[in-house]
């Protein structure tokens, strides 16, 4: 029997946020990041989120809110049921789940 995670993802630019739902098939042990990557590959290539698992120096790029709690999408596990994913609330929103990483005075 296949399991399904229903991910409600905040989408849009600042001032234009809305929620979209996606049903994501998964096997136990898969991460929230796996689910987001599945959505981008199979349902909506425009979904924006950050991750950099190939470069440990850039870790923490996949931080976001899951049901109101700050998580790393790469380590938090998908569950069979509803999950709400939003961008970090204490960072400036760029689009979808992407927020500014560095303050303006630290950017090149």
Rosetta silent file (secondary structure, phi, psi, omega in degrees, C-alpha in Angstrom):
SEQUENCE: XXXXXXXXXXXXXXXXXXXXXXXXXXXXXXXXXXXXXXXXXXXXXXXXXXXXXXXXXXXXXXXXXXXXXXXXXXXXXXXXXXXXXXXXXXXXXXXXXXXXXXXXXXXX
SCORE:     score description
SCORE:     0.000 S_00000001
   1 L     0.000  127.687 -178.770    0.000    0.000    0.000 S_00000001
   2 L   -80.806  147.707  178.320    1.473    3.344   -1.009 S_00000001
   3 E  -104.932  151.719 -178.332    1.718    6.186    1.451 S_00000001
   4 E  -133.562  131.135  170.169    1.017    9.811    0.645 S_00000001
   5 E   -99.759  133.108  174.706    2.137   13.021    2.290 S_00000001
   6 E  -102.710  109.226 -178.435   -0.069   16.015    1.582 S_00000001
   7 E   -99.209  120.153  172.851    2.177   19.053    1.595 S_00000001
   8 E   -98.489  112.816 -171.374    0.547   22.458    1.830 S_00000001
   9 E  -112.848  131.084  174.039    3.263   24.823    0.644 S_00000001
  10 E   -72.067  128.557 -179.099    3.258   28.607    0.902 S_00000001
  11 E  -122.577  160.256  171.214    3.853   30.013   -2.567 S_00000001
  12 L   109.649  174.717 -179.801    4.319   33.456   -4.024 S_00000001
  13 L   -92.287  169.880  177.923    6.238   36.685   -3.653 S_00000001
  14 L   -52.909  132.636  179.974    6.086   39.099   -0.724 S_00000001
  15 L    79.464   -2.910 -178.992    2.520   40.385   -0.318 S_00000001
  16 L  -129.848   27.445 -175.066    1.168   37.740   -2.716 S_00000001
  17 L   -70.912  142.301  174.360    1.467   34.572   -0.630 S_00000001
  18 E  -149.380  163.632 -178.809   -1.003   31.742   -1.121 S_00000001
  19 E  -104.522  141.047  173.717   -1.055   28.050   -0.243 S_00000001
  20 E  -127.754  141.769 -179.868   -0.919   25.167   -2.714 S_00000001
  21 E  -105.009  140.618  177.967   -1.432   21.491   -1.875 S_00000001
  22 E  -134.995  133.068  171.909    0.535   18.631   -3.337 S_00000001
  23 E   -92.365  124.058 -173.769    0.109   14.903   -2.754 S_00000001
  24 E  -120.454  119.762  174.372    3.548   13.331   -2.591 S_00000001
  25 E   -72.007  145.009  179.450    4.172    9.565   -2.641 S_00000001
  26 E  -155.154  161.385  172.029    6.870    8.477   -0.252 S_00000001
  27 L  -106.669  144.581  176.872    8.610    5.623    1.492 S_00000001
  28 L   -52.909  138.310 -179.174    9.250    5.867    5.248 S_00000001
  29 L   103.717  -16.978  178.786   12.577    7.574    5.887 S_00000001
  30 L   -71.976  150.858 -177.414   12.320   10.132    3.106 S_00000001
  31 E   -92.258  166.000  172.785   12.900   13.747    4.083 S_00000001
  32 H   -59.108  -39.037  176.981   10.778   16.839    3.585 S_00000001
  33 H   -60.436  -40.176  175.509   13.464   17.945    1.120 S_00000001
  34 H   -58.016  -42.324  179.202   12.892   14.726   -0.847 S_00000001
  35 H   -64.596  -43.603  178.219    9.198   15.633   -1.018 S_00000001
  36 H   -64.477  -39.704  177.696    9.885   19.167   -2.207 S_00000001
  37 H   -66.193  -35.986  177.069   12.295   17.887   -4.844 S_00000001
  38 H   -63.318  -44.264  178.750    9.640   15.378   -5.994 S_00000001
  39 H   -58.619  -46.891 -178.194    7.114   18.225   -6.377 S_00000001
  40 H   -65.050  -36.055 -178.174    9.578   20.247   -8.444 S_00000001
  41 H   -78.905  -32.000 -170.700   10.473   17.257  -10.646 S_00000001
  42 H  -116.395  -18.604 -175.219    6.952   15.833  -11.156 S_00000001
  43 L  -125.507  -42.950 -173.294    4.329   18.515  -10.485 S_00000001
  44 L  -150.890   95.058 -178.323    5.613   22.092  -10.493 S_00000001
  45 L   -67.303   -8.182 -179.655    9.104   23.034  -11.717 S_00000001
  46 L   -88.359   -5.094 -179.841    8.544   26.633  -10.584 S_00000001
  47 L   -62.830  124.923 -176.420    8.558   25.749   -6.855 S_00000001
  48 L  -105.921  127.408  173.557   11.401   27.718   -5.259 S_00000001
  49 L  -157.125  161.151 -178.408   13.380   26.486   -2.235 S_00000001
  50 L  -110.790  145.117  168.336   17.044   26.370   -1.239 S_00000001
  51 L  -162.109  154.451  179.420   19.294   23.467   -0.376 S_00000001
  52 L  -150.587   57.946 -175.415   22.969   22.726   -0.724 S_00000001
  53 L   -67.078  -18.871 -179.545   23.536   19.218    0.552 S_00000001
  54 L   -81.497   -8.357 -177.343   26.584   18.738   -1.672 S_00000001
  55 L  -131.275   98.940 -176.415   28.437   21.523    0.131 S_00000001
  56 H   -60.110  -22.677  178.360   28.614   21.192    3.912 S_00000001
  57 H   -69.182  -18.237 -178.719   29.889   24.779    4.136 S_00000001
  58 H  -106.088   12.093 -179.195   26.473   26.004    2.946 S_00000001
  59 L   -55.333  156.935 -177.146   24.405   23.870    5.297 S_00000001
  60 L    90.215    0.246  178.506   21.344   25.496    6.862 S_00000001
  61 L   -69.865  -22.369 -176.435   20.063   26.698    3.500 S_00000001
  62 L   -95.362   18.992  176.798   17.057   24.359    3.726 S_00000001
  63 E   -68.764  135.414  178.198   15.699   25.814    6.983 S_00000001
  64 E  -159.517 -179.703  178.059   11.952   26.442    6.847 S_00000001
  65 E  -100.414  133.158  173.863    8.834   26.093    8.962 S_00000001
  66 E  -121.526  113.328 -177.279    6.975   22.786    9.201 S_00000001
  67 L    51.517   39.154  176.152    3.653   23.134   10.991 S_00000001
  68 L    85.193   -1.167 -178.328    5.040   26.287   12.638 S_00000001
  69 E  -109.827  136.340  178.330    8.301   24.708   13.838 S_00000001
  70 E   -70.567  128.146 -179.235   11.753   25.573   12.421 S_00000001
  71 E  -137.939  165.579  165.251   13.273   22.502   10.749 S_00000001
  72 E   -97.635  120.685 -177.746   15.978   21.459    8.324 S_00000001
  73 L   -62.576  -24.946 -177.661   14.122   20.028    5.326 S_00000001
  74 L   -76.611  -20.646 -177.469   17.017   17.625    4.678 S_00000001
  75 L  -112.984  -21.714  179.257   16.697   15.882    8.072 S_00000001
  76 L   -75.471  136.448 -174.645   12.977   16.189    8.926 S_00000001
  77 E   -90.448  142.934  171.146   11.002   13.137    7.803 S_00000001
  78 L   -66.133  151.124  174.884    7.868   13.080    5.663 S_00000001
  79 L  -127.425  159.642  177.736    4.808   11.614    7.334 S_00000001
  80 L   -77.972   98.718 -178.222    1.691    9.950    6.016 S_00000001
  81 E   145.526 -161.566 -175.690   -0.758   12.845    6.246 S_00000001
  82 E   -82.351  137.409  175.313   -0.951   16.651    6.193 S_00000001
  83 E  -141.638  133.470  178.659    2.118   18.848    6.564 S_00000001
  84 E  -107.204  125.090 -176.985    2.243   22.661    6.212 S_00000001
  85 E  -117.832  128.328 -178.647    5.487   24.155    4.892 S_00000001
  86 E  -136.547  160.305  175.827    6.255   27.864    5.057 S_00000001
  87 L   -72.234  162.962  175.356    9.324   30.090    4.719 S_00000001
  88 L   -59.696  136.097 -177.021   11.127   31.340    7.817 S_00000001
  89 L   -82.603  -16.367 -176.805    9.189   34.219    9.295 S_00000001
  90 L   -96.827    9.292  178.834   12.197   36.162   10.596 S_00000001
  91 L  -123.003  153.176  177.986   13.858   36.559    7.175 S_00000001
  92 L   -68.288  129.177  179.965   12.834   38.653    4.171 S_00000001
  93 E   -76.280  134.168  173.404   10.822   36.560    1.693 S_00000001
  94 E   -99.503  -58.367  176.498   12.119   36.362   -1.869 S_00000001
  95 E  -168.009  142.013  178.199    9.677   33.792   -3.339 S_00000001
  96 L    52.424 -114.498 -178.122    7.912   30.615   -2.175 S_00000001
  97 L  -100.408    7.291 -177.391   10.179   29.059    0.491 S_00000001
  98 E   -92.859  124.574  175.758   13.254   31.152   -0.366 S_00000001
  99 E  -121.232  163.677  178.075   14.271   33.840    2.117 S_00000001
 100 L   -65.307  139.018 -179.446   17.292   36.106    2.245 S_00000001
 101 L   -87.959  -52.349 -175.873   20.306   34.372    3.791 S_00000001
 102 L  -108.121  147.127  173.905   22.545   37.301    4.692 S_00000001
 103 L   -59.809  154.108 -176.965   21.551   40.797    5.829 S_00000001
 104 H   -52.425  -37.451 -177.057   21.863   43.457    3.072 S_00000001
 105 H   -74.813   -8.796  178.289   25.066   44.916    4.519 S_00000001
 106 H  -102.066   -6.518  179.930   26.786   41.497    4.359 S_00000001
 107 L   -83.120  148.366  177.538   25.941   40.734    0.723 S_00000001
 108 L   -88.014    0.000    0.000   28.451   41.410   -2.058 S_00000001
